[in-house]
Amino acid sequence: MTQPASTPIPANVPRHVAIIMDGNGRWAKQRSRPRTFGHSEGVEALRRTVEAAGDLGVEYLTVFGFSTENWRRPAEEVNALFDLLRLYVARDLDKLAREGVRVRIIGEREGLQGDIAEIIANAEAKTRHNDKLNLIIAFNYGGQDEIARAARRIATDVAAGKLKADDIDPDRFATYLDTAGIPAPDMLIRTSGELRLSNFMLWQAAYSELIFVDVLWPDFGKPSLEAAIEAYQRRERRYGGTDPEPR
Ligand code: FPP
């Protein structure tokens, strides 16, 4: 994708942008550095992107920080990713809180190291009254796992007589997902040229505009986000109908 020739149209900025931050390992390899170096530079890209999203008027930004499948990576790399979440929150939470960012974490909490669960709870509690930008970090997250956990809770509620099986429809189902109350992503970006969803927001991305860019995540920032939004603004959203849907 080319860089933007102009800035995006402010009136038609996607309300919710979701990003698969891919390519950290390749970025590091190109520089003969360890993969973990790519991940730390990935945090810098995340910081730039959060700032840019706020500036551009995006209301929800969801990023894929650690997937339920990432446990298959070497322990050293898994630990580095957990450390980066700790570091990011330790370094940026006060600033995010001050700037009106609400932080939420989606994914399986069970089995996470104790301090991580605490860090997540603290970040969410500290920012829960903010509403300028919602930053949603998918951590220990898998779309299939999220749907299975929702189904389990629905089954429990049905068994307890709190919910009728006949009342389960997509809207009701969505209230059991980690993203309950959060609108579906309008645009889903994946960096690094890979053309897959990789188990990210499987339910929520049903009608998201998919934008694949070649840039490796550590090189991402405001110009890349603007270019992606411009590409989004050239798309016509029909949601299964024949006419463009009014926003
Ligand atoms: C994919 O790159 C990226 C990840 C698995 C992790 C993304 C994490 C960050 C950007 C930093 C962590 C930030 C927080 C807040 C947790 P890859 O390693 O798969 O790259 P490759 O495909 O080039 O090997």
mmCIF file of N, CA and C in Angstrom, residues 85-221:
data_model
loop_
_atom_site.group_PDB
_atom_site.id
_atom_site.type_symbol
_atom_site.label_atom_id
_atom_site.label_comp_id
_atom_site.label_asym_id
_atom_site.label_seq_id
_atom_site.Cartn_x
_atom_site.Cartn_y
_atom_site.Cartn_z
ATOM 1 N N LEU A 85 4.248 -6.723 28.205
ATOM 2 C CA LEU A 85 2.944 -6.239 28.702
ATOM 3 C C LEU A 85 3.152 -5.522 30.041
ATOM 4 N N ARG A 86 3.978 -6.164 30.909
ATOM 5 C CA ARG A 86 4.262 -5.534 32.222
ATOM 6 C C ARG A 86 4.878 -4.158 32.018
ATOM 7 N N LEU A 87 5.875 -4.109 31.129
ATOM 8 C CA LEU A 87 6.612 -2.870 30.891
ATOM 9 C C LEU A 87 5.707 -1.793 30.295
ATOM 10 N N TYR A 88 4.906 -2.196 29.322
ATOM 11 C CA TYR A 88 4.023 -1.235 28.646
ATOM 12 C C TYR A 88 3.068 -0.606 29.661
ATOM 13 N N VAL A 89 2.468 -1.456 30.496
ATOM 14 C CA VAL A 89 1.510 -0.928 31.471
ATOM 15 C C VAL A 89 2.242 -0.063 32.497
ATOM 16 N N ALA A 90 3.398 -0.555 32.975
ATOM 17 C CA ALA A 90 4.145 0.210 33.988
ATOM 18 C C ALA A 90 4.546 1.572 33.438
ATOM 19 N N ARG A 91 4.968 1.617 32.190
ATOM 20 C CA ARG A 91 5.465 2.868 31.623
ATOM 21 C C ARG A 91 4.346 3.804 31.186
ATOM 22 N N ASP A 92 3.260 3.241 30.643
ATOM 23 C CA ASP A 92 2.295 4.099 29.952
ATOM 24 C C ASP A 92 0.944 4.273 30.642
ATOM 25 N N LEU A 93 0.664 3.468 31.683
ATOM 26 C CA LEU A 93 -0.700 3.513 32.231
ATOM 27 C C LEU A 93 -1.092 4.910 32.727
ATOM 28 N N ASP A 94 -0.191 5.590 33.447
ATOM 29 C CA ASP A 94 -0.546 6.914 33.970
ATOM 30 C C ASP A 94 -0.880 7.866 32.828
ATOM 31 N N LYS A 95 -0.037 7.821 31.800
ATOM 32 C CA LYS A 95 -0.240 8.720 30.656
ATOM 33 C C LYS A 95 -1.555 8.379 29.944
ATOM 34 N N LEU A 96 -1.795 7.097 29.748
ATOM 35 C CA LEU A 96 -3.041 6.689 29.084
ATOM 36 C C LEU A 96 -4.239 7.158 29.912
ATOM 37 N N ALA A 97 -4.149 6.968 31.227
ATOM 38 C CA ALA A 97 -5.246 7.367 32.117
ATOM 39 C C ALA A 97 -5.483 8.877 32.009
ATOM 40 N N ARG A 98 -4.386 9.637 32.023
ATOM 41 C CA ARG A 98 -4.494 11.106 31.927
ATOM 42 C C ARG A 98 -5.106 11.549 30.609
ATOM 43 N N GLU A 99 -4.760 10.823 29.545
ATOM 44 C CA GLU A 99 -5.207 11.253 28.217
ATOM 45 C C GLU A 99 -6.592 10.728 27.845
ATOM 46 N N GLY A 100 -7.260 10.114 28.787
ATOM 47 C CA GLY A 100 -8.651 9.707 28.516
ATOM 48 C C GLY A 100 -8.795 8.360 27.835
ATOM 49 N N VAL A 101 -7.740 7.531 27.911
ATOM 50 C CA VAL A 101 -7.812 6.212 27.272
ATOM 51 C C VAL A 101 -8.349 5.188 28.271
ATOM 52 N N ARG A 102 -9.326 4.419 27.849
ATOM 53 C CA ARG A 102 -9.820 3.321 28.675
ATOM 54 C C ARG A 102 -9.142 2.025 28.198
ATOM 55 N N VAL A 103 -8.507 1.342 29.121
ATOM 56 C CA VAL A 103 -7.782 0.126 28.763
ATOM 57 C C VAL A 103 -8.608 -1.095 29.155
ATOM 58 N N ARG A 104 -8.755 -2.018 28.225
ATOM 59 C CA ARG A 104 -9.410 -3.288 28.540
ATOM 60 C C ARG A 104 -8.605 -4.433 27.958
ATOM 61 N N ILE A 105 -8.649 -5.555 28.622
ATOM 62 C CA ILE A 105 -7.920 -6.727 28.124
ATOM 63 C C ILE A 105 -8.936 -7.823 27.836
ATOM 64 N N ILE A 106 -8.862 -8.402 26.635
ATOM 65 C CA ILE A 106 -9.733 -9.534 26.322
ATOM 66 C C ILE A 106 -8.881 -10.790 26.184
ATOM 67 N N GLY A 107 -9.468 -11.931 26.466
ATOM 68 C CA GLY A 107 -8.734 -13.189 26.386
ATOM 69 C C GLY A 107 -8.978 -14.013 27.638
ATOM 70 N N GLU A 108 -8.405 -15.179 27.678
ATOM 71 C CA GLU A 108 -8.579 -16.092 28.807
ATOM 72 C C GLU A 108 -7.705 -15.637 29.974
ATOM 73 N N ARG A 109 -8.327 -15.342 31.105
ATOM 74 C CA ARG A 109 -7.559 -14.870 32.277
ATOM 75 C C ARG A 109 -7.034 -16.039 33.100
ATOM 76 N N GLU A 110 -7.800 -17.128 33.048
ATOM 77 C CA GLU A 110 -7.438 -18.312 33.833
ATOM 78 C C GLU A 110 -6.043 -18.772 33.436
ATOM 79 N N GLY A 111 -5.216 -19.075 34.415
ATOM 80 C CA GLY A 111 -3.903 -19.626 34.095
ATOM 81 C C GLY A 111 -2.828 -18.572 33.856
ATOM 82 N N LEU A 112 -3.206 -17.282 33.865
ATOM 83 C CA LEU A 112 -2.170 -16.251 33.711
ATOM 84 C C LEU A 112 -1.440 -16.066 35.036
ATOM 85 N N GLN A 113 -0.156 -15.747 34.965
ATOM 86 C CA GLN A 113 0.601 -15.529 36.199
ATOM 87 C C GLN A 113 -0.095 -14.460 37.043
ATOM 88 N N GLY A 114 -0.045 -14.666 38.381
ATOM 89 C CA GLY A 114 -0.771 -13.800 39.315
ATOM 90 C C GLY A 114 -0.563 -12.326 39.093
ATOM 91 N N ASP A 115 0.679 -11.903 38.877
ATOM 92 C CA ASP A 115 0.906 -10.460 38.762
ATOM 93 C C ASP A 115 0.286 -9.919 37.479
ATOM 94 N N ILE A 116 0.182 -10.749 36.450
ATOM 95 C CA ILE A 116 -0.407 -10.284 35.188
ATOM 96 C C ILE A 116 -1.904 -10.025 35.404
ATOM 97 N N ALA A 117 -2.568 -10.950 36.099
ATOM 98 C CA ALA A 117 -4.000 -10.766 36.372
ATOM 99 C C ALA A 117 -4.207 -9.463 37.156
ATOM 100 N N GLU A 118 -3.299 -9.205 38.090
ATOM 101 C CA GLU A 118 -3.393 -7.988 38.914
ATOM 102 C C GLU A 118 -3.158 -6.725 38.086
ATOM 103 N N ILE A 119 -2.150 -6.793 37.207
ATOM 104 C CA ILE A 119 -1.821 -5.657 36.340
ATOM 105 C C ILE A 119 -3.020 -5.318 35.452
ATOM 106 N N ILE A 120 -3.648 -6.365 34.917
ATOM 107 C CA ILE A 120 -4.804 -6.180 34.039
ATOM 108 C C ILE A 120 -5.950 -5.536 34.825
ATOM 109 N N ALA A 121 -6.237 -6.098 36.005
ATOM 110 C CA ALA A 121 -7.351 -5.583 36.811
ATOM 111 C C ALA A 121 -7.109 -4.122 37.179
ATOM 112 N N ASN A 122 -5.871 -3.798 37.538
ATOM 113 C CA ASN A 122 -5.532 -2.432 37.928
ATOM 114 C C ASN A 122 -5.670 -1.461 36.751
ATOM 115 N N ALA A 123 -5.174 -1.884 35.572
ATOM 116 C CA ALA A 123 -5.243 -1.015 34.385
ATOM 117 C C ALA A 123 -6.709 -0.767 34.017
ATOM 118 N N GLU A 124 -7.525 -1.790 34.133
ATOM 119 C CA GLU A 124 -8.939 -1.626 33.777
ATOM 120 C C GLU A 124 -9.655 -0.733 34.795
ATOM 121 N N ALA A 125 -9.356 -0.964 36.080
ATOM 122 C CA ALA A 125 -10.036 -0.184 37.119
ATOM 123 C C ALA A 125 -9.634 1.288 37.031
ATOM 124 N N LYS A 126 -8.353 1.534 36.831
ATOM 125 C CA LYS A 126 -7.838 2.906 36.827
ATOM 126 C C LYS A 126 -8.385 3.743 35.670
ATOM 127 N N THR A 127 -8.747 3.086 34.579
ATOM 128 C CA THR A 127 -9.146 3.847 33.382
ATOM 129 C C THR A 127 -10.631 3.672 33.048
ATOM 130 N N ARG A 128 -11.386 3.047 33.936
ATOM 131 C CA ARG A 128 -12.737 2.651 33.524
ATOM 132 C C ARG A 128 -13.696 3.810 33.278
ATOM 133 N N HIS A 129 -13.382 5.005 33.774
ATOM 134 C CA HIS A 129 -14.285 6.128 33.510
ATOM 135 C C HIS A 129 -13.881 6.924 32.273
ATOM 136 N N ASN A 130 -12.796 6.506 31.625
ATOM 137 C CA ASN A 130 -12.329 7.240 30.436
ATOM 138 C C ASN A 130 -13.130 6.847 29.203
ATOM 139 N N ASP A 131 -13.201 7.820 28.254
ATOM 140 C CA ASP A 131 -13.961 7.463 27.053
ATOM 141 C C ASP A 131 -13.445 8.111 25.772
ATOM 142 N N LYS A 132 -12.214 8.653 25.817
ATOM 143 C CA LYS A 132 -11.715 9.271 24.572
ATOM 144 C C LYS A 132 -11.359 8.190 23.557
ATOM 145 N N LEU A 133 -10.582 7.228 24.014
ATOM 146 C CA LEU A 133 -10.205 6.104 23.148
ATOM 147 C C LEU A 133 -10.249 4.843 24.004
ATOM 148 N N ASN A 134 -10.836 3.803 23.465
ATOM 149 C CA ASN A 134 -10.830 2.509 24.150
ATOM 150 C C ASN A 134 -9.706 1.685 23.562
ATOM 151 N N LEU A 135 -8.723 1.346 24.393
ATOM 152 C CA LEU A 135 -7.625 0.487 23.925
ATOM 153 C C LEU A 135 -7.893 -0.910 24.457
ATOM 154 N N ILE A 136 -8.109 -1.836 23.546
ATOM 155 C CA ILE A 136 -8.434 -3.205 23.944
ATOM 156 C C ILE A 136 -7.253 -4.087 23.554
ATOM 157 N N ILE A 137 -6.622 -4.671 24.549
ATOM 158 C CA ILE A 137 -5.462 -5.519 24.274
ATOM 159 C C ILE A 137 -5.905 -6.976 24.355
ATOM 160 N N ALA A 138 -5.772 -7.688 23.247
ATOM 161 C CA ALA A 138 -6.101 -9.114 23.238
ATOM 162 C C ALA A 138 -4.854 -9.858 23.724
ATOM 163 N N PHE A 139 -4.981 -10.470 24.884
ATOM 164 C CA PHE A 139 -3.808 -11.096 25.506
ATOM 165 C C PHE A 139 -4.218 -12.469 26.006
ATOM 166 N N ASN A 140 -3.495 -13.493 25.623
ATOM 167 C CA ASN A 140 -3.927 -14.883 25.836
ATOM 168 C C ASN A 140 -5.309 -15.052 25.217
ATOM 169 N N TYR A 141 -5.414 -14.520 24.009
ATOM 170 C CA TYR A 141 -6.696 -14.467 23.302
ATOM 171 C C TYR A 141 -6.686 -15.367 22.079
ATOM 172 N N GLY A 142 -7.780 -16.092 21.879
ATOM 173 C CA GLY A 142 -8.020 -16.826 20.632
ATOM 174 C C GLY A 142 -9.499 -16.717 20.346
ATOM 175 N N GLY A 143 -9.872 -16.472 19.120
ATOM 176 C CA GLY A 143 -11.274 -16.300 18.770
ATOM 177 C C GLY A 143 -12.088 -17.557 19.056
ATOM 178 N N GLN A 144 -11.535 -18.717 18.712
ATOM 179 C CA GLN A 144 -12.285 -19.958 18.958
ATOM 180 C C GLN A 144 -12.432 -20.193 20.454
ATOM 181 N N ASP A 145 -11.382 -19.907 21.195
ATOM 182 C CA ASP A 145 -11.431 -20.066 22.657
ATOM 183 C C ASP A 145 -12.495 -19.133 23.247
ATOM 184 N N GLU A 146 -12.533 -17.896 22.752
ATOM 185 C CA GLU A 146 -13.517 -16.924 23.250
ATOM 186 C C GLU A 146 -14.941 -17.415 22.985
ATOM 187 N N ILE A 147 -15.185 -17.948 21.778
ATOM 188 C CA ILE A 147 -16.524 -18.430 21.425
ATOM 189 C C ILE A 147 -16.867 -19.659 22.281
ATOM 190 N N ALA A 148 -15.898 -20.545 22.485
ATOM 191 C CA ALA A 148 -16.145 -21.742 23.307
ATOM 192 C C ALA A 148 -16.441 -21.341 24.757
ATOM 193 N N ARG A 149 -15.690 -20.356 25.280
ATOM 194 C CA ARG A 149 -15.952 -19.909 26.669
ATOM 195 C C ARG A 149 -17.349 -19.306 26.773
ATOM 196 N N ALA A 150 -17.744 -18.530 25.736
ATOM 197 C CA ALA A 150 -19.088 -17.931 25.740
ATOM 198 C C ALA A 150 -20.142 -19.046 25.729
ATOM 199 N N ALA A 151 -19.929 -20.051 24.883
ATOM 200 C CA ALA A 151 -20.908 -21.149 24.773
ATOM 201 C C ALA A 151 -21.033 -21.882 26.109
ATOM 202 N N ARG A 152 -19.901 -22.052 26.775
ATOM 203 C CA ARG A 152 -19.912 -22.721 28.084
ATOM 204 C C ARG A 152 -20.751 -21.920 29.087
ATOM 205 N N ARG A 153 -20.568 -20.628 29.093
ATOM 206 C CA ARG A 153 -21.328 -19.787 30.045
ATOM 207 C C ARG A 153 -22.803 -19.751 29.683
ATOM 208 N N ILE A 154 -23.089 -19.772 28.391
ATOM 209 C CA ILE A 154 -24.495 -19.815 27.962
ATOM 210 C C ILE A 154 -25.117 -21.132 28.432
ATOM 211 N N ALA A 155 -24.396 -22.233 28.238
ATOM 212 C CA ALA A 155 -24.919 -23.550 28.644
ATOM 213 C C ALA A 155 -25.184 -23.565 30.143
ATOM 214 N N THR A 156 -24.281 -22.961 30.910
ATOM 215 C CA THR A 156 -24.456 -22.895 32.359
ATOM 216 C C THR A 156 -25.718 -22.112 32.699
ATOM 217 N N ASP A 157 -25.924 -20.974 32.012
ATOM 218 C CA ASP A 157 -27.106 -20.145 32.298
ATOM 219 C C ASP A 157 -28.391 -20.866 31.885
ATOM 220 N N VAL A 158 -28.332 -21.606 30.784
ATOM 221 C CA VAL A 158 -29.523 -22.355 30.358
ATOM 222 C C VAL A 158 -29.835 -23.423 31.404
ATOM 223 N N ALA A 159 -28.776 -24.143 31.838
ATOM 224 C CA ALA A 159 -28.976 -25.211 32.824
ATOM 225 C C ALA A 159 -29.527 -24.642 34.130
ATOM 226 N N ALA A 160 -29.140 -23.428 34.465
ATOM 227 C CA ALA A 160 -29.598 -22.816 35.723
ATOM 228 C C ALA A 160 -30.965 -22.151 35.554
ATOM 229 N N GLY A 161 -31.524 -22.200 34.350
ATOM 230 C CA GLY A 161 -32.842 -21.610 34.096
ATOM 231 C C GLY A 161 -32.804 -20.093 33.954
ATOM 232 N N LYS A 162 -31.585 -19.523 33.794
ATOM 233 C CA LYS A 162 -31.484 -18.053 33.660
ATOM 234 C C LYS A 162 -31.695 -17.603 32.217
ATOM 235 N N LEU A 163 -31.599 -18.533 31.299
ATOM 236 C CA LEU A 163 -31.680 -18.193 29.875
ATOM 237 C C LEU A 163 -32.406 -19.327 29.163
ATOM 238 N N LYS A 164 -33.298 -18.934 28.224
ATOM 239 C CA LYS A 164 -34.007 -19.971 27.449
ATOM 240 C C LYS A 164 -33.207 -20.249 26.183
ATOM 241 N N ALA A 165 -33.089 -21.521 25.823
ATOM 242 C CA ALA A 165 -32.330 -21.881 24.614
ATOM 243 C C ALA A 165 -32.885 -21.140 23.399
ATOM 244 N N ASP A 166 -34.201 -20.975 23.344
ATOM 245 C CA ASP A 166 -34.831 -20.304 22.200
ATOM 246 C C ASP A 166 -34.455 -18.817 22.107
ATOM 247 N N ASP A 167 -33.995 -18.262 23.194
ATOM 248 C CA ASP A 167 -33.658 -16.830 23.191
ATOM 249 C C ASP A 167 -32.226 -16.560 22.721
ATOM 250 N N ILE A 168 -31.493 -17.628 22.397
ATOM 251 C CA ILE A 168 -30.095 -17.410 21.970
ATOM 252 C C ILE A 168 -30.084 -17.034 20.492
ATOM 253 N N ASP A 169 -29.749 -15.787 20.244
ATOM 254 C CA ASP A 169 -29.569 -15.327 18.861
ATOM 255 C C ASP A 169 -28.231 -14.583 18.815
ATOM 256 N N PRO A 170 -27.796 -14.136 17.639
ATOM 257 C CA PRO A 170 -26.467 -13.506 17.584
ATOM 258 C C PRO A 170 -26.285 -12.350 18.576
ATOM 259 N N ASP A 171 -27.324 -11.525 18.722
ATOM 260 C CA ASP A 171 -27.165 -10.382 19.640
ATOM 261 C C ASP A 171 -26.971 -10.866 21.079
ATOM 262 N N ARG A 172 -27.767 -11.874 21.468
ATOM 263 C CA ARG A 172 -27.653 -12.400 22.829
ATOM 264 C C ARG A 172 -26.299 -13.094 23.013
ATOM 265 N N PHE A 173 -25.903 -13.864 21.995
ATOM 266 C CA PHE A 173 -24.630 -14.585 22.071
ATOM 267 C C PHE A 173 -23.474 -13.595 22.305
ATOM 268 N N ALA A 174 -23.545 -12.471 21.581
ATOM 269 C CA ALA A 174 -22.446 -11.500 21.655
ATOM 270 C C ALA A 174 -22.276 -10.937 23.064
ATOM 271 N N THR A 175 -23.357 -10.951 23.865
ATOM 272 C CA THR A 175 -23.242 -10.407 25.221
ATOM 273 C C THR A 175 -22.407 -11.336 26.119
ATOM 274 N N TYR A 176 -22.140 -12.552 25.653
ATOM 275 C CA TYR A 176 -21.322 -13.491 26.425
ATOM 276 C C TYR A 176 -19.852 -13.483 25.967
ATOM 277 N N LEU A 177 -19.569 -12.732 24.921
ATOM 278 C CA LEU A 177 -18.178 -12.679 24.430
ATOM 279 C C LEU A 177 -17.356 -11.701 25.276
ATOM 280 N N ASP A 178 -16.034 -11.802 25.185
ATOM 281 C CA ASP A 178 -15.168 -10.872 25.925
ATOM 282 C C ASP A 178 -15.432 -9.428 25.510
ATOM 283 N N THR A 179 -15.929 -9.261 24.277
ATOM 284 C CA THR A 179 -16.113 -7.914 23.734
ATOM 285 C C THR A 179 -17.530 -7.384 23.969
ATOM 286 N N ALA A 180 -18.274 -8.002 24.906
ATOM 287 C CA ALA A 180 -19.649 -7.548 25.173
ATOM 288 C C ALA A 180 -19.681 -6.029 25.343
ATOM 289 N N GLY A 181 -20.572 -5.379 24.629
ATOM 290 C CA GLY A 181 -20.717 -3.927 24.750
ATOM 291 C C GLY A 181 -19.787 -3.130 23.852
ATOM 292 N N ILE A 182 -18.868 -3.816 23.183
ATOM 293 C CA ILE A 182 -17.914 -3.127 22.301
ATOM 294 C C ILE A 182 -18.393 -3.339 20.855
ATOM 295 N N PRO A 183 -18.502 -2.263 20.065
ATOM 296 C CA PRO A 183 -18.974 -2.472 18.690
ATOM 297 C C PRO A 183 -17.988 -3.321 17.881
ATOM 298 N N ALA A 184 -18.471 -3.975 16.843
ATOM 299 C CA ALA A 184 -17.594 -4.809 16.010
ATOM 300 C C ALA A 184 -16.572 -3.928 15.288
ATOM 301 N N PRO A 185 -15.381 -4.460 15.007
ATOM 302 C CA PRO A 185 -14.395 -3.650 14.275
ATOM 303 C C PRO A 185 -14.910 -3.287 12.876
ATOM 304 N N ASP A 186 -14.754 -2.023 12.506
ATOM 305 C CA ASP A 186 -15.099 -1.615 11.140
ATOM 306 C C ASP A 186 -13.998 -2.041 10.191
ATOM 307 N N MET A 187 -12.781 -2.011 10.690
ATOM 308 C CA MET A 187 -11.611 -2.295 9.843
ATOM 309 C C MET A 187 -10.651 -3.169 10.633
ATOM 310 N N LEU A 188 -10.136 -4.186 9.977
ATOM 311 C CA LEU A 188 -9.152 -5.056 10.632
ATOM 312 C C LEU A 188 -7.875 -5.042 9.778
ATOM 313 N N ILE A 189 -6.797 -4.598 10.371
ATOM 314 C CA ILE A 189 -5.525 -4.480 9.649
ATOM 315 C C ILE A 189 -4.616 -5.636 10.063
ATOM 316 N N ARG A 190 -3.950 -6.259 9.112
ATOM 317 C CA ARG A 190 -2.861 -7.174 9.469
ATOM 318 C C ARG A 190 -1.603 -6.685 8.754
ATOM 319 N N THR A 191 -0.548 -6.543 9.505
ATOM 320 C CA THR A 191 0.711 -6.085 8.921
ATOM 321 C C THR A 191 1.538 -7.280 8.461
ATOM 322 N N SER A 192 2.587 -7.014 7.771
ATOM 323 C CA SER A 192 3.640 -7.963 7.360
ATOM 324 C C SER A 192 3.316 -8.815 6.150
ATOM 325 N N GLY A 193 2.199 -8.523 5.476
ATOM 326 C CA GLY A 193 1.906 -9.211 4.224
ATOM 327 C C GLY A 193 1.251 -10.572 4.363
ATOM 328 N N GLU A 194 1.040 -11.045 5.595
ATOM 329 C CA GLU A 194 0.359 -12.341 5.767
ATOM 330 C C GLU A 194 -1.147 -12.129 5.573
ATOM 331 N N LEU A 195 -1.791 -13.105 4.921
ATOM 332 C CA LEU A 195 -3.213 -12.940 4.570
ATOM 333 C C LEU A 195 -4.086 -13.932 5.344
ATOM 334 N N ARG A 196 -4.073 -13.807 6.656
ATOM 335 C CA ARG A 196 -4.864 -14.711 7.503
ATOM 336 C C ARG A 196 -5.454 -13.945 8.681
ATOM 337 N N LEU A 197 -6.518 -14.527 9.278
ATOM 338 C CA LEU A 197 -7.070 -13.940 10.509
ATOM 339 C C LEU A 197 -6.396 -14.517 11.750
ATOM 340 N N SER A 198 -5.795 -15.705 11.616
ATOM 341 C CA SER A 198 -5.069 -16.319 12.730
ATOM 342 C C SER A 198 -5.848 -16.310 14.044
ATOM 343 N N ASN A 199 -7.148 -16.663 13.955
ATOM 344 C CA ASN A 199 -7.928 -16.845 15.180
ATOM 345 C C ASN A 199 -8.188 -15.528 15.934
ATOM 346 N N PHE A 200 -8.163 -14.412 15.217
ATOM 347 C CA PHE A 200 -8.382 -13.106 15.843
ATOM 348 C C PHE A 200 -9.809 -12.634 15.558
ATOM 349 N N MET A 201 -10.560 -12.332 16.578
ATOM 350 C CA MET A 201 -11.898 -11.733 16.470
ATOM 351 C C MET A 201 -12.783 -12.429 15.424
ATOM 352 N N LEU A 202 -12.859 -13.739 15.500
ATOM 353 C CA LEU A 202 -13.570 -14.503 14.473
ATOM 354 C C LEU A 202 -15.043 -14.122 14.397
ATOM 355 N N TRP A 203 -15.656 -13.937 15.524
ATOM 356 C CA TRP A 203 -17.071 -13.555 15.556
ATOM 357 C C TRP A 203 -17.227 -12.098 15.125
ATOM 358 N N GLN A 204 -16.407 -11.263 15.719
ATOM 359 C CA GLN A 204 -16.579 -9.814 15.583
ATOM 360 C C GLN A 204 -16.217 -9.300 14.182
ATOM 361 N N ALA A 205 -15.360 -10.048 13.464
ATOM 362 C CA ALA A 205 -14.872 -9.546 12.171
ATOM 363 C C ALA A 205 -15.793 -9.921 11.007
ATOM 364 N N ALA A 206 -17.012 -10.393 11.324
ATOM 365 C CA ALA A 206 -17.911 -10.881 10.266
ATOM 366 C C ALA A 206 -18.043 -9.887 9.105
ATOM 367 N N TYR A 207 -18.150 -8.599 9.425
ATOM 368 C CA TYR A 207 -18.302 -7.605 8.358
ATOM 369 C C TYR A 207 -17.203 -6.540 8.386
ATOM 370 N N SER A 208 -16.105 -6.857 9.016
ATOM 371 C CA SER A 208 -15.004 -5.881 9.051
ATOM 372 C C SER A 208 -14.353 -5.803 7.671
ATOM 373 N N GLU A 209 -13.926 -4.608 7.314
ATOM 374 C CA GLU A 209 -13.118 -4.461 6.099
ATOM 375 C C GLU A 209 -11.706 -4.932 6.430
ATOM 376 N N LEU A 210 -11.208 -5.873 5.641
ATOM 377 C CA LEU A 210 -9.878 -6.425 5.924
ATOM 378 C C LEU A 210 -8.834 -5.663 5.111
ATOM 379 N N ILE A 211 -7.823 -5.197 5.809
ATOM 380 C CA ILE A 211 -6.768 -4.427 5.149
ATOM 381 C C ILE A 211 -5.434 -5.115 5.443
ATOM 382 N N PHE A 212 -4.780 -5.589 4.428
ATOM 383 C CA PHE A 212 -3.492 -6.260 4.612
ATOM 384 C C PHE A 212 -2.391 -5.336 4.087
ATOM 385 N N VAL A 213 -1.426 -5.064 4.917
ATOM 386 C CA VAL A 213 -0.340 -4.168 4.489
ATOM 387 C C VAL A 213 1.000 -4.890 4.616
ATOM 388 N N ASP A 214 1.933 -4.525 3.748
ATOM 389 C CA ASP A 214 3.224 -5.220 3.745
ATOM 390 C C ASP A 214 4.152 -4.753 4.871
ATOM 391 N N VAL A 215 3.904 -3.576 5.400
ATOM 392 C CA VAL A 215 4.804 -3.019 6.423
ATOM 393 C C VAL A 215 4.902 -3.975 7.623
ATOM 394 N N LEU A 216 6.117 -4.133 8.124
ATOM 395 C CA LEU A 216 6.316 -4.981 9.314
ATOM 396 C C LEU A 216 5.916 -4.151 10.539
ATOM 397 N N TRP A 217 5.331 -4.810 11.547
ATOM 398 C CA TRP A 217 4.741 -4.048 12.653
ATOM 399 C C TRP A 217 5.679 -2.992 13.280
ATOM 400 N N PRO A 218 6.957 -3.304 13.538
ATOM 401 C CA PRO A 218 7.774 -2.257 14.189
ATOM 402 C C PRO A 218 7.910 -0.973 13.359
ATOM 403 N N ASP A 219 7.594 -1.039 12.057
ATOM 404 C CA ASP A 219 7.662 0.160 11.215
ATOM 405 C C ASP A 219 6.316 0.879 11.136
ATOM 406 N N PHE A 220 5.295 0.348 11.807
ATOM 407 C CA PHE A 220 3.949 0.935 11.717
ATOM 408 C C PHE A 220 3.886 2.214 12.547
ATOM 409 N N GLY A 221 3.011 3.112 12.138
ATOM 410 C CA GLY A 221 2.821 4.363 12.890
ATOM 411 C C GLY A 221 1.727 5.177 12.216
#
